[in-house]
PDB file of C-alpha atoms in Angstrom:
ATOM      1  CA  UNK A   1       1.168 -25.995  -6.237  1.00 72.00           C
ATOM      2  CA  UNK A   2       4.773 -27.055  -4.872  1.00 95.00           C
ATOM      3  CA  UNK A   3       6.975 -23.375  -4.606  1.00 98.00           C
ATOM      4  CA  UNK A   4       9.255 -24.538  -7.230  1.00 98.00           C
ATOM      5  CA  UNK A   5       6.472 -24.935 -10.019  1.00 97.00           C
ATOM      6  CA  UNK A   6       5.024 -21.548  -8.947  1.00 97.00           C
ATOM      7  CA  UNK A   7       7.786 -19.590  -9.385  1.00 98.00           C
ATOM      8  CA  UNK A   8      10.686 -18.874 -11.857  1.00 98.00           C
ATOM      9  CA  UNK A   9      12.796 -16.483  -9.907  1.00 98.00           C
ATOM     10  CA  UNK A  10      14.649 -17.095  -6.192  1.00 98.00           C
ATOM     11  CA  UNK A  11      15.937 -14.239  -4.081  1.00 98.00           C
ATOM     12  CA  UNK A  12      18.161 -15.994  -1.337  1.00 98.00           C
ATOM     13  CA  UNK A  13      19.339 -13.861   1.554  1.00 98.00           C
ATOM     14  CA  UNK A  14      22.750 -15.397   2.821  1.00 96.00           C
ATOM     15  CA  UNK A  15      23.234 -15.364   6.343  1.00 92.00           C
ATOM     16  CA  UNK A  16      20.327 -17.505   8.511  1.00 93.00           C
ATOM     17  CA  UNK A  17      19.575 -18.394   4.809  1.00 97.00           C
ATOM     18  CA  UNK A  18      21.807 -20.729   2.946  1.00 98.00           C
ATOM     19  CA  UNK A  19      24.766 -20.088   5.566  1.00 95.00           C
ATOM     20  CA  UNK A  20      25.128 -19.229   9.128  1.00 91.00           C
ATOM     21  CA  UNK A  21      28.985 -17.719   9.822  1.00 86.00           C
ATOM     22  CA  UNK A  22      31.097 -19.955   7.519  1.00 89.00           C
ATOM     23  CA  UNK A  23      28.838 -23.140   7.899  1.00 92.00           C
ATOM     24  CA  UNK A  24      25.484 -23.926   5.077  1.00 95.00           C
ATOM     25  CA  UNK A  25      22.289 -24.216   6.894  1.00 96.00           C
ATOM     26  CA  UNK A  26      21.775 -28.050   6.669  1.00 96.00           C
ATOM     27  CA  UNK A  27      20.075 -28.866   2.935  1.00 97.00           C
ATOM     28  CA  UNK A  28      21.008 -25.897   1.300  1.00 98.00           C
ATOM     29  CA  UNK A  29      23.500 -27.055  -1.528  1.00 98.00           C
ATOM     30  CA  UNK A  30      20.907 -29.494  -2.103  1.00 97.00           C
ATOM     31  CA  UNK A  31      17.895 -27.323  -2.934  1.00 98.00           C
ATOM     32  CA  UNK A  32      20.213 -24.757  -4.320  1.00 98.00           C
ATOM     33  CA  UNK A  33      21.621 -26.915  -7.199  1.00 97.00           C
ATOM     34  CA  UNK A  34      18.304 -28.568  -7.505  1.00 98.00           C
ATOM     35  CA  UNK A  35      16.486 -25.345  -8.579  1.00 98.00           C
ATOM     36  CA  UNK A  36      19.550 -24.373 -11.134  1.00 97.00           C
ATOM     37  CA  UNK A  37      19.429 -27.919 -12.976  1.00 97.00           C
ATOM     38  CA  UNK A  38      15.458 -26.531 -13.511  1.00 98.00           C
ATOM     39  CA  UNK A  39      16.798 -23.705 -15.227  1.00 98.00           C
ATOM     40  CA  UNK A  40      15.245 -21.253 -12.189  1.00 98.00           C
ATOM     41  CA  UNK A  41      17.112 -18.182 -11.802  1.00 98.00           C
ATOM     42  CA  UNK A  42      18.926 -18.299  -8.895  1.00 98.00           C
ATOM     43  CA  UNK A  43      19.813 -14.948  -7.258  1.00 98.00           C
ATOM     44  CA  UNK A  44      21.969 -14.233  -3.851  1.00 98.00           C
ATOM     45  CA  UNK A  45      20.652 -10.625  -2.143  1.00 98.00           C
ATOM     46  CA  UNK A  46      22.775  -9.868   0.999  1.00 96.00           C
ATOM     47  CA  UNK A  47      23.062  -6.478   3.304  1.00 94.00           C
ATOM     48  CA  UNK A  48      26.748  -7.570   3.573  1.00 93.00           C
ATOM     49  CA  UNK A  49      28.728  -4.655   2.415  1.00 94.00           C
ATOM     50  CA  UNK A  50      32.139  -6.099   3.094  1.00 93.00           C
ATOM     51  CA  UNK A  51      32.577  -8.189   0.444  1.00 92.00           C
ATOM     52  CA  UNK A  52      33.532  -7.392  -3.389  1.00 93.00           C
ATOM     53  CA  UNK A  53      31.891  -9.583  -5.960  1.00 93.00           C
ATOM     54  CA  UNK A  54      34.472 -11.751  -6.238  1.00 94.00           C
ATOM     55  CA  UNK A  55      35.485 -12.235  -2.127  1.00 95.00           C
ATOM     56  CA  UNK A  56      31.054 -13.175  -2.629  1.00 96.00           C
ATOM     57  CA  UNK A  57      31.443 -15.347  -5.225  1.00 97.00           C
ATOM     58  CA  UNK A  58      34.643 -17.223  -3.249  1.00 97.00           C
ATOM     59  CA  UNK A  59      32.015 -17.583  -0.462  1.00 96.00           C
ATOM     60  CA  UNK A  60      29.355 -19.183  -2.337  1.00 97.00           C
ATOM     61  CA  UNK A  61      31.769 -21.644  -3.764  1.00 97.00           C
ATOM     62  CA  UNK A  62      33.371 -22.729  -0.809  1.00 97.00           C
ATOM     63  CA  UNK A  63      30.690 -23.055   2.218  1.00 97.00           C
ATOM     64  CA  UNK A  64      27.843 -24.115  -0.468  1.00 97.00           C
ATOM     65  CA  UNK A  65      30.184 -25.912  -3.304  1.00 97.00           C
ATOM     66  CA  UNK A  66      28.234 -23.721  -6.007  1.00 96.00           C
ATOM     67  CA  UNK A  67      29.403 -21.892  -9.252  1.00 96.00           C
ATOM     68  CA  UNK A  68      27.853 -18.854  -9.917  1.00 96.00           C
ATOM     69  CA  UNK A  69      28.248 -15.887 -12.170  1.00 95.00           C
ATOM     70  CA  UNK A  70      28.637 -12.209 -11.187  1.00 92.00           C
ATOM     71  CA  UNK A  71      25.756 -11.259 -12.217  1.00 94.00           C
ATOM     72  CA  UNK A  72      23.662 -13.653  -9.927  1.00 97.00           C
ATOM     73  CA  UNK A  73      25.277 -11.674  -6.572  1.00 96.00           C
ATOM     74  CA  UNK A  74      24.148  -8.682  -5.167  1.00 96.00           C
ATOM     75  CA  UNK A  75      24.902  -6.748  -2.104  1.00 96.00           C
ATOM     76  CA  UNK A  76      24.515  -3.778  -0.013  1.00 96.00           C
ATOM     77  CA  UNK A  77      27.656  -2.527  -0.771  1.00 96.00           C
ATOM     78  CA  UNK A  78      28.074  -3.325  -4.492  1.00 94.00           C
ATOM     79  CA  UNK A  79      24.643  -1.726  -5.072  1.00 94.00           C
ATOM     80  CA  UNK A  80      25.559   1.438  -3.384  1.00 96.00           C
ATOM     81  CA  UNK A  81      28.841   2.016  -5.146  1.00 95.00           C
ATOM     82  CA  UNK A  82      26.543   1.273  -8.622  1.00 90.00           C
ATOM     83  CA  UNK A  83      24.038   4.119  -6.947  1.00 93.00           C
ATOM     84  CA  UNK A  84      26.692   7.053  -6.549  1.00 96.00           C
ATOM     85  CA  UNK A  85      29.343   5.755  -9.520  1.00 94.00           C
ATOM     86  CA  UNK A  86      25.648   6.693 -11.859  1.00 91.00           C
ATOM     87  CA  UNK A  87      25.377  10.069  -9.744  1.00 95.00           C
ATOM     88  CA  UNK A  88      28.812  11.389  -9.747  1.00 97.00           C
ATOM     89  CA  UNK A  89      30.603  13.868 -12.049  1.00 96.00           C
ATOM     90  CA  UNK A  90      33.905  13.991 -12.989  1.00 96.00           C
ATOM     91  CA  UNK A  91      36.134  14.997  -9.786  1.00 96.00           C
ATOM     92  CA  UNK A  92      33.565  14.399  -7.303  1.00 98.00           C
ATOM     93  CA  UNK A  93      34.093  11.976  -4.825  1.00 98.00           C
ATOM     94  CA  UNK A  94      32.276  10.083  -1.960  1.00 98.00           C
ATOM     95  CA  UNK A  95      33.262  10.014   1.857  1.00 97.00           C
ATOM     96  CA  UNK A  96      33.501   6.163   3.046  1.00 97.00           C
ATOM     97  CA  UNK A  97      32.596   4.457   6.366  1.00 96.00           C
ATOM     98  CA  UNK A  98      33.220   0.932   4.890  1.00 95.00           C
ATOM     99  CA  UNK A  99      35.623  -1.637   5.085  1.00 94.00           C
ATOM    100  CA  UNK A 100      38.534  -2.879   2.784  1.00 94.00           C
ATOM    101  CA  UNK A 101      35.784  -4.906   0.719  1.00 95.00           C
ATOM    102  CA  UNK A 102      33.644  -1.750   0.273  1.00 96.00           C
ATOM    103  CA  UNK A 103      36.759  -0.002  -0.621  1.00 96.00           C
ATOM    104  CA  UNK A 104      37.677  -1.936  -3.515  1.00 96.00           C
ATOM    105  CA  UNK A 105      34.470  -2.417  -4.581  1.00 96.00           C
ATOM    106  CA  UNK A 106      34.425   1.283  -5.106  1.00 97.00           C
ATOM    107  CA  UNK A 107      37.555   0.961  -6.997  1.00 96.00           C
ATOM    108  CA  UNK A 108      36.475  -1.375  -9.088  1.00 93.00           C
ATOM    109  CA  UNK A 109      33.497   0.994 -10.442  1.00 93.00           C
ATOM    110  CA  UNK A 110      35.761   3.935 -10.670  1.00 96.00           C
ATOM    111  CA  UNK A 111      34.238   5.306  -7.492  1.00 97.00           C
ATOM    112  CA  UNK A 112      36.487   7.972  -5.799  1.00 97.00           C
ATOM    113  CA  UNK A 113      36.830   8.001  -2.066  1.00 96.00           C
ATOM    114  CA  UNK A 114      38.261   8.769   0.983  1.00 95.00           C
ATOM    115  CA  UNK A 115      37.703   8.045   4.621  1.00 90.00           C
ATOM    116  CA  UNK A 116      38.620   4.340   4.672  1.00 84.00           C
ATOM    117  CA  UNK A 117      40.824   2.957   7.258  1.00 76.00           C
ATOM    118  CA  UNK A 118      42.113   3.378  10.537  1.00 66.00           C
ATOM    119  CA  UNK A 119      44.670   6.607  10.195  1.00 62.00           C
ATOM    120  CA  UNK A 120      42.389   9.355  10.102  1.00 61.00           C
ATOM    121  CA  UNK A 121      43.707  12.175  11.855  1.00 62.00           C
ATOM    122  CA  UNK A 122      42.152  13.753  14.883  1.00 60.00           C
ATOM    123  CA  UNK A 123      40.788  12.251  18.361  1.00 69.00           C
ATOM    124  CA  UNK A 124      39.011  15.372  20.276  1.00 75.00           C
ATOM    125  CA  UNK A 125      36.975  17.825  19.742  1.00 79.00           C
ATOM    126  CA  UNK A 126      39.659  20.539  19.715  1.00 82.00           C
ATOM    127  CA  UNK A 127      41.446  18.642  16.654  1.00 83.00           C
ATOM    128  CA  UNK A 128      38.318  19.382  14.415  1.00 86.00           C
ATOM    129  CA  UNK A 129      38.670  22.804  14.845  1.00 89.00           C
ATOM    130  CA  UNK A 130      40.519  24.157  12.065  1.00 89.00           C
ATOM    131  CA  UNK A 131      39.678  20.915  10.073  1.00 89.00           C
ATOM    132  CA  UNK A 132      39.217  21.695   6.113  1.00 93.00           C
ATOM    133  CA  UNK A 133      36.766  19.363   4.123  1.00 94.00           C
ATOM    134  CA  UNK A 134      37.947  18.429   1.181  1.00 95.00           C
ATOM    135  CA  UNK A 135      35.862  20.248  -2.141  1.00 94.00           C
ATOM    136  CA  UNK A 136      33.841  17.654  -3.956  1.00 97.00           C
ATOM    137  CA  UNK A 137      32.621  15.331  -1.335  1.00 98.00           C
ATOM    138  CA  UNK A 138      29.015  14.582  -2.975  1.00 98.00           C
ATOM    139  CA  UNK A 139      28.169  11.964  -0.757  1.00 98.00           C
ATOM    140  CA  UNK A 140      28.736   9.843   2.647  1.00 98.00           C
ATOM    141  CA  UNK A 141      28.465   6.259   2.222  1.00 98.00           C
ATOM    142  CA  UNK A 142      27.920   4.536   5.872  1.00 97.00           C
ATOM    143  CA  UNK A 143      28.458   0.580   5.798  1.00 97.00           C
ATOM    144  CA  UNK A 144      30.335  -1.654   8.328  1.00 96.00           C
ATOM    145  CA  UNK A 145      33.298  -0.318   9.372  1.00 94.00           C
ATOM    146  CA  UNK A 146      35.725  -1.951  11.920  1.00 88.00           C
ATOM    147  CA  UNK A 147      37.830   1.186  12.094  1.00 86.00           C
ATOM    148  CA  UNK A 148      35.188   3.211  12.824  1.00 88.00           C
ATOM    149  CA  UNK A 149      36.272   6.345  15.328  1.00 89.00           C
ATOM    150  CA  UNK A 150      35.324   9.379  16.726  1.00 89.00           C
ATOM    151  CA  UNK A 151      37.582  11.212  13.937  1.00 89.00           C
ATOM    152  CA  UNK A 152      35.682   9.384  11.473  1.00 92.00           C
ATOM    153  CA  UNK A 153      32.399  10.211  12.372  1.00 93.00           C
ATOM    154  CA  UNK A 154      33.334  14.124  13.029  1.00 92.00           C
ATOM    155  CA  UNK A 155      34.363  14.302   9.477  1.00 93.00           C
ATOM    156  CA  UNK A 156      31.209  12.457   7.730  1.00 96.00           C
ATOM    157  CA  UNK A 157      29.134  14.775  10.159  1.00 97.00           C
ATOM    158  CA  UNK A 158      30.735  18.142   8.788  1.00 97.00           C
ATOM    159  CA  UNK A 159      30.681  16.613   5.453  1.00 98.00           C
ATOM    160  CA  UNK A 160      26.645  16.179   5.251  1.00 98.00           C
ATOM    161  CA  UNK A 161      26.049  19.393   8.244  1.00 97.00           C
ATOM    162  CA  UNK A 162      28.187  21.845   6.747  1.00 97.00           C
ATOM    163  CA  UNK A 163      29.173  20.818   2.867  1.00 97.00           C
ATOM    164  CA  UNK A 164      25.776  19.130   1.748  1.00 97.00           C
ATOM    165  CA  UNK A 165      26.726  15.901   1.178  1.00 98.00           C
ATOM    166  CA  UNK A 166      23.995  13.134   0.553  1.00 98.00           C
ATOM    167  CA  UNK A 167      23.970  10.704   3.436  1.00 98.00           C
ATOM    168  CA  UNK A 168      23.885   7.426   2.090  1.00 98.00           C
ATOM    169  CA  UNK A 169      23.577   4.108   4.291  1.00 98.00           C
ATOM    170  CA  UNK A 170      24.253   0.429   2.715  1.00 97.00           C
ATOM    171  CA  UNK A 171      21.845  -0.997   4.865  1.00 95.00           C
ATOM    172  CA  UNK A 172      20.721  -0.517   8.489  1.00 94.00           C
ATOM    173  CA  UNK A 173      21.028  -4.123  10.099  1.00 89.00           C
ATOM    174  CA  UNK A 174      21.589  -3.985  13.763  1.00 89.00           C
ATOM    175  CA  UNK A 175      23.192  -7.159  14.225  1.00 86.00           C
ATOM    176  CA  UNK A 176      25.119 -10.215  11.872  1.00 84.00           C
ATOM    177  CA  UNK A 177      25.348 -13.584  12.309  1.00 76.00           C
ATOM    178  CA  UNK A 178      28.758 -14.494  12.389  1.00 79.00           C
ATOM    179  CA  UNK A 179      27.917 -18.250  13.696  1.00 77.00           C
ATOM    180  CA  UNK A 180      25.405 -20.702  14.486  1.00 73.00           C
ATOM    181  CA  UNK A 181      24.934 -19.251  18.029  1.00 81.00           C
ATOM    182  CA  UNK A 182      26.688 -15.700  17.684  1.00 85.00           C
ATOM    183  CA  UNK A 183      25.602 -12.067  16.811  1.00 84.00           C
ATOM    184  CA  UNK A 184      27.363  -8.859  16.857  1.00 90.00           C
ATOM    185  CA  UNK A 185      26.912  -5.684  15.938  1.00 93.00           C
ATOM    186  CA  UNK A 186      25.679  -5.125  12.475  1.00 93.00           C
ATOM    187  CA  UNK A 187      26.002  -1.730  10.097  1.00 95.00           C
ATOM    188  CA  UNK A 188      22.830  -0.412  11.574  1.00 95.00           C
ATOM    189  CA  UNK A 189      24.830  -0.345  15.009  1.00 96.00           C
ATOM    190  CA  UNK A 190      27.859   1.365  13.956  1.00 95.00           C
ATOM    191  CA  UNK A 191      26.101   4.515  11.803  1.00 97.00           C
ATOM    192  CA  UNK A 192      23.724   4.782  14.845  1.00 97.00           C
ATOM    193  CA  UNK A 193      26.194   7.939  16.828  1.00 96.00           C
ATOM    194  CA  UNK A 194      25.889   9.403  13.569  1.00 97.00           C
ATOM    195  CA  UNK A 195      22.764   8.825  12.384  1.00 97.00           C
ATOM    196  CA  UNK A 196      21.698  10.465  16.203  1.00 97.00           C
ATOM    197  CA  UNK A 197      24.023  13.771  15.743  1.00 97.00           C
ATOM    198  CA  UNK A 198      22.689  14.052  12.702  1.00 98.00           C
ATOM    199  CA  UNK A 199      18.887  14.091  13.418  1.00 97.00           C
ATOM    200  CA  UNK A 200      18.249  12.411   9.469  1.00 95.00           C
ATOM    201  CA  UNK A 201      17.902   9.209   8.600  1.00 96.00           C
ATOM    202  CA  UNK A 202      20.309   8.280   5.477  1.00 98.00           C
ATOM    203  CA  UNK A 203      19.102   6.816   2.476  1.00 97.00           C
ATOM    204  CA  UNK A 204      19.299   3.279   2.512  1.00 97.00           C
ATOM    205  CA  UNK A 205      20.436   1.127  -0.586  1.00 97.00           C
ATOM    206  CA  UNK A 206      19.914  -2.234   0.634  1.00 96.00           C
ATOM    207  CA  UNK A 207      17.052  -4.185   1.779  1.00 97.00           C
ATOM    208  CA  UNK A 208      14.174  -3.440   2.381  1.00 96.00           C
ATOM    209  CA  UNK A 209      14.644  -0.526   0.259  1.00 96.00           C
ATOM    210  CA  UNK A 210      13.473  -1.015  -3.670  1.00 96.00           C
ATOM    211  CA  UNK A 211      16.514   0.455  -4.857  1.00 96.00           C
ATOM    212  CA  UNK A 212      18.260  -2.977  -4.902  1.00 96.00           C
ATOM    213  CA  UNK A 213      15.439  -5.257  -6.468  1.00 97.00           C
ATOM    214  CA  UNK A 214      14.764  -2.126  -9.078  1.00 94.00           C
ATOM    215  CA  UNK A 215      18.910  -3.068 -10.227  1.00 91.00           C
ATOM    216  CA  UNK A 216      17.914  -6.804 -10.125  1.00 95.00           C
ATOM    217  CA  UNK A 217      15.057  -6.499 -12.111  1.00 96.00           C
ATOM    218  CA  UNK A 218      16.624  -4.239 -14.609  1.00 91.00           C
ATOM    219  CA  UNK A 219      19.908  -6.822 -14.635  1.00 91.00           C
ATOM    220  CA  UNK A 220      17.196  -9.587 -15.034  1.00 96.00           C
ATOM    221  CA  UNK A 221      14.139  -8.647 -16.541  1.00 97.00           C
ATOM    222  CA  UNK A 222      11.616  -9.640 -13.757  1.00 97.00           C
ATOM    223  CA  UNK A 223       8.913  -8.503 -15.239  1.00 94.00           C
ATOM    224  CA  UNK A 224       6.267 -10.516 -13.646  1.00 98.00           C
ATOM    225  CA  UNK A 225       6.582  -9.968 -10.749  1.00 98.00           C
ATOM    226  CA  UNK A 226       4.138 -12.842  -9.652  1.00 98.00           C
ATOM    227  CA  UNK A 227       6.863 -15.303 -10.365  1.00 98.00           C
ATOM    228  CA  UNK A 228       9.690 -13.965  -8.035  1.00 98.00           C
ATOM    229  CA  UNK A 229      10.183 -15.365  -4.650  1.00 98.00           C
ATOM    230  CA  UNK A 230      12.126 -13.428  -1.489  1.00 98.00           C
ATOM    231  CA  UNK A 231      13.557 -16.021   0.672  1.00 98.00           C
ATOM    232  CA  UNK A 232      14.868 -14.651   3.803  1.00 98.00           C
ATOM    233  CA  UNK A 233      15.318 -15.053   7.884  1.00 96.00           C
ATOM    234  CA  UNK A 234      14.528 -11.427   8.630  1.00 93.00           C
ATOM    235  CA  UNK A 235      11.146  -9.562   8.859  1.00 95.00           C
ATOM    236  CA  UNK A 236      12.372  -6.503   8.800  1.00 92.00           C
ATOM    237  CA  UNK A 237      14.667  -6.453   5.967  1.00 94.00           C
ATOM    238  CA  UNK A 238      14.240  -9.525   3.924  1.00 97.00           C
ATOM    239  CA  UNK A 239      10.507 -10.209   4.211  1.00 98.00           C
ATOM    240  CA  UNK A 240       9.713  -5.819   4.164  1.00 97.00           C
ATOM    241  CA  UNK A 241      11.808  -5.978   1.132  1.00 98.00           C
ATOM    242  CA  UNK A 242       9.710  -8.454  -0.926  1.00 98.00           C
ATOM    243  CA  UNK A 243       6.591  -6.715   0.410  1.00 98.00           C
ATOM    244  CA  UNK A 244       8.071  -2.987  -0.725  1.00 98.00           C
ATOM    245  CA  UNK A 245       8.969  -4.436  -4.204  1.00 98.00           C
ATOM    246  CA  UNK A 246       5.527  -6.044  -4.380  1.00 98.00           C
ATOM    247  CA  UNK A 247       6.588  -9.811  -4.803  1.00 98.00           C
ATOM    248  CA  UNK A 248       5.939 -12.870  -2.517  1.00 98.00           C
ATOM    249  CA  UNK A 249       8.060 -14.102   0.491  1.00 98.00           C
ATOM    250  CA  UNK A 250       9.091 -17.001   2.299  1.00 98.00           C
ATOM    251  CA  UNK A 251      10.333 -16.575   5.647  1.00 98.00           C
ATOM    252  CA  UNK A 252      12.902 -19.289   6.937  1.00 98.00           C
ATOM    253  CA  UNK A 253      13.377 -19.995  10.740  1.00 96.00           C
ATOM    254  CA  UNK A 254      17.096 -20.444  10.870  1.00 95.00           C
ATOM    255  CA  UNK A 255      18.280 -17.306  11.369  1.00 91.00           C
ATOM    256  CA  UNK A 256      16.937 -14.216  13.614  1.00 89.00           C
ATOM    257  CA  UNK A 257      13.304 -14.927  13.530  1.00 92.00           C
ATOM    258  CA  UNK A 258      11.363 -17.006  15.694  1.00 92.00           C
ATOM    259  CA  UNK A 259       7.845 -18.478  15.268  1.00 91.00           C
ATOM    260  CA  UNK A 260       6.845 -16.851  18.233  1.00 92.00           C
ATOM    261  CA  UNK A 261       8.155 -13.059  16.828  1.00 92.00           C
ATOM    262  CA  UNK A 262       5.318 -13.908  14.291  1.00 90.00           C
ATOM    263  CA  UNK A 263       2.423 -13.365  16.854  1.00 86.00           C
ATOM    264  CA  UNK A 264       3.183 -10.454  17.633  1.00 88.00           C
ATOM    265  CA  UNK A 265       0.695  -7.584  16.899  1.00 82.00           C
ATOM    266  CA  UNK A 266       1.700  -5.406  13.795  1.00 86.00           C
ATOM    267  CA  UNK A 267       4.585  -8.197  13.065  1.00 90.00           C
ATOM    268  CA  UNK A 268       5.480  -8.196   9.209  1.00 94.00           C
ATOM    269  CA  UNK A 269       3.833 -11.010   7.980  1.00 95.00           C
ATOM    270  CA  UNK A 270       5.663 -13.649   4.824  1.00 97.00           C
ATOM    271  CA  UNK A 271       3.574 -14.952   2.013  1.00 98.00           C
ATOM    272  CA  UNK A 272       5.200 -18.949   2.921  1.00 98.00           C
ATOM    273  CA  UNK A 273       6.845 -19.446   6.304  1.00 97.00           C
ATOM    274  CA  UNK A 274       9.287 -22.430   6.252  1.00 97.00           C
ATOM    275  CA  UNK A 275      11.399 -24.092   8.784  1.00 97.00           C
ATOM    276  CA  UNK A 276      14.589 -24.075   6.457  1.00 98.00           C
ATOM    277  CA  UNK A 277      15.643 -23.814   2.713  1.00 98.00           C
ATOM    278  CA  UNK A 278      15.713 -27.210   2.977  1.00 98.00           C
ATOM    279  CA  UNK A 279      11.821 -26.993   2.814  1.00 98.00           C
ATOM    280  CA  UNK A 280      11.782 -25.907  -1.025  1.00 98.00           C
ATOM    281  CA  UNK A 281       9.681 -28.005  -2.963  1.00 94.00           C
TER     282      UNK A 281
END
């Protein structure tokens, strides 16, 4: 049986997926609009927290030439701020190592923060000194952040050490693919100083944790769970996050995984492994 009579539901990770930087992977519109004139439910799942559901939904539109709905994107980021804006009283507030993106998404669901930028105060170790915390910090939510500093990471440190805030992390990718040939450093890289100092691990939102396919499934009634595919280009995130939600997985070789990574002892292993999306059929 072809993939696209087995199942009903498609999970498509976006970068080394359907995209690589601001170019599709070669096929991808193709097999993309082919499986929403079937009716399939066509999902986008990304550890990108920079982007608010509508700076996603531009994306889709313009590298693949799709309209979709809001409620067919998910991220990192917009899951997390959905994860403390449900945990939150009123006057507490979050501390945010995020971008502009992750900022308004936080807006947007009534999320109060601070942290974001590149004008926090302080540079040394002195300057922390006499530093107050602000009351009500409930949380630290760590995501990409190309302002991230010393000061920065000094506050969200006294903010979980000292005040008892919940460390939460968006995702932990090391790297991103922000081309066909290039990779910098991912989420996973810039939290690492502070993941160190703190000697915990945060609590991550994204893939591979459940939390995100338990807000999927709720949004879309997956229910069996035998007809829900994970496509993805990672085995650590993408593929470990079908396995930890218990549904099947197709692993696509355009992105960070090689054949080769797959014969390695203890490697994750993907129910399908195809070359490209292009290889739905």
């Amino acid at each position: 049986m072809s993939l696209i009579d087995h199942y009903d539901t498609f999970l498509f990770d976006c970068d080394g997926v359907v995209w690589r930087g601001l170019e599709q992977v070669s096929g991808a519109s193709h097999v993309l609009n082919h499986l929403i004139s079937l009716n399939k439910n066509v999902i986008f799942v990304t550890n990108n927290n920079t982007k608010t559901r509508k700076t996603f939904r531009d994306s889709v539109k313009s590298i693949l030439g799709i309209s979709v709905s809001h409620d067919k994107l998910y991220s990192s980021g917009i899951t997390a701020s959905l994860y403390v804006k449900r945990r939150l009283k009123p006057g507490e507030k979050i501390f945010l190592i995020g971008t502009k993106g992750l900022s308004e998404t936080m807006e947007e669901n009534g999320v109060d923060h601070i942290g974001y930028g590149c004008d926090i105060d302080g540079s040394y170790f002195t300057d922390f000194v006499d530093f107050v915390p602000e009351s009500n910090v409930k949380f630290v939510v760590g995501a990409f952040d190309n302002y991230c500093n010393y000061a920065k990471m000094a506050q969200a440190f006294i903010y979980i050490k000292e005040c008892g805030a919940e460390y939460i992390a968006t995702n932990l990718d090391l790297t991103c693919n922000i081309s066909k040939t290039r990779q910098l450093p991912g989420t996973g890289s810039v939290l690492a100083g502070l993941t160190q100092s703190l000697g915990v691990q945060p609590k991550v939102i994204g893939k591979p944790s459940t939390i995100m396919f338990d807000v999927i499934s709720a949004d879309h009634n997956l229910q069996d769970k035998s007809k829900v595919l994970m496509v993805g280009d990672n085995l650590s995130t993408d593929i470990q996050f079908g396995i930890n939600a218990g549904i099947d997985t197709a692993l696509v070789l355009t992105g960070v995984t090689s054949r080769d990574m797959l014969n390695k002892e203890g490697c994750v292993k993907p129910t399908h492994v195809l070359d490209s999306i292009a290889d739905i059929k």
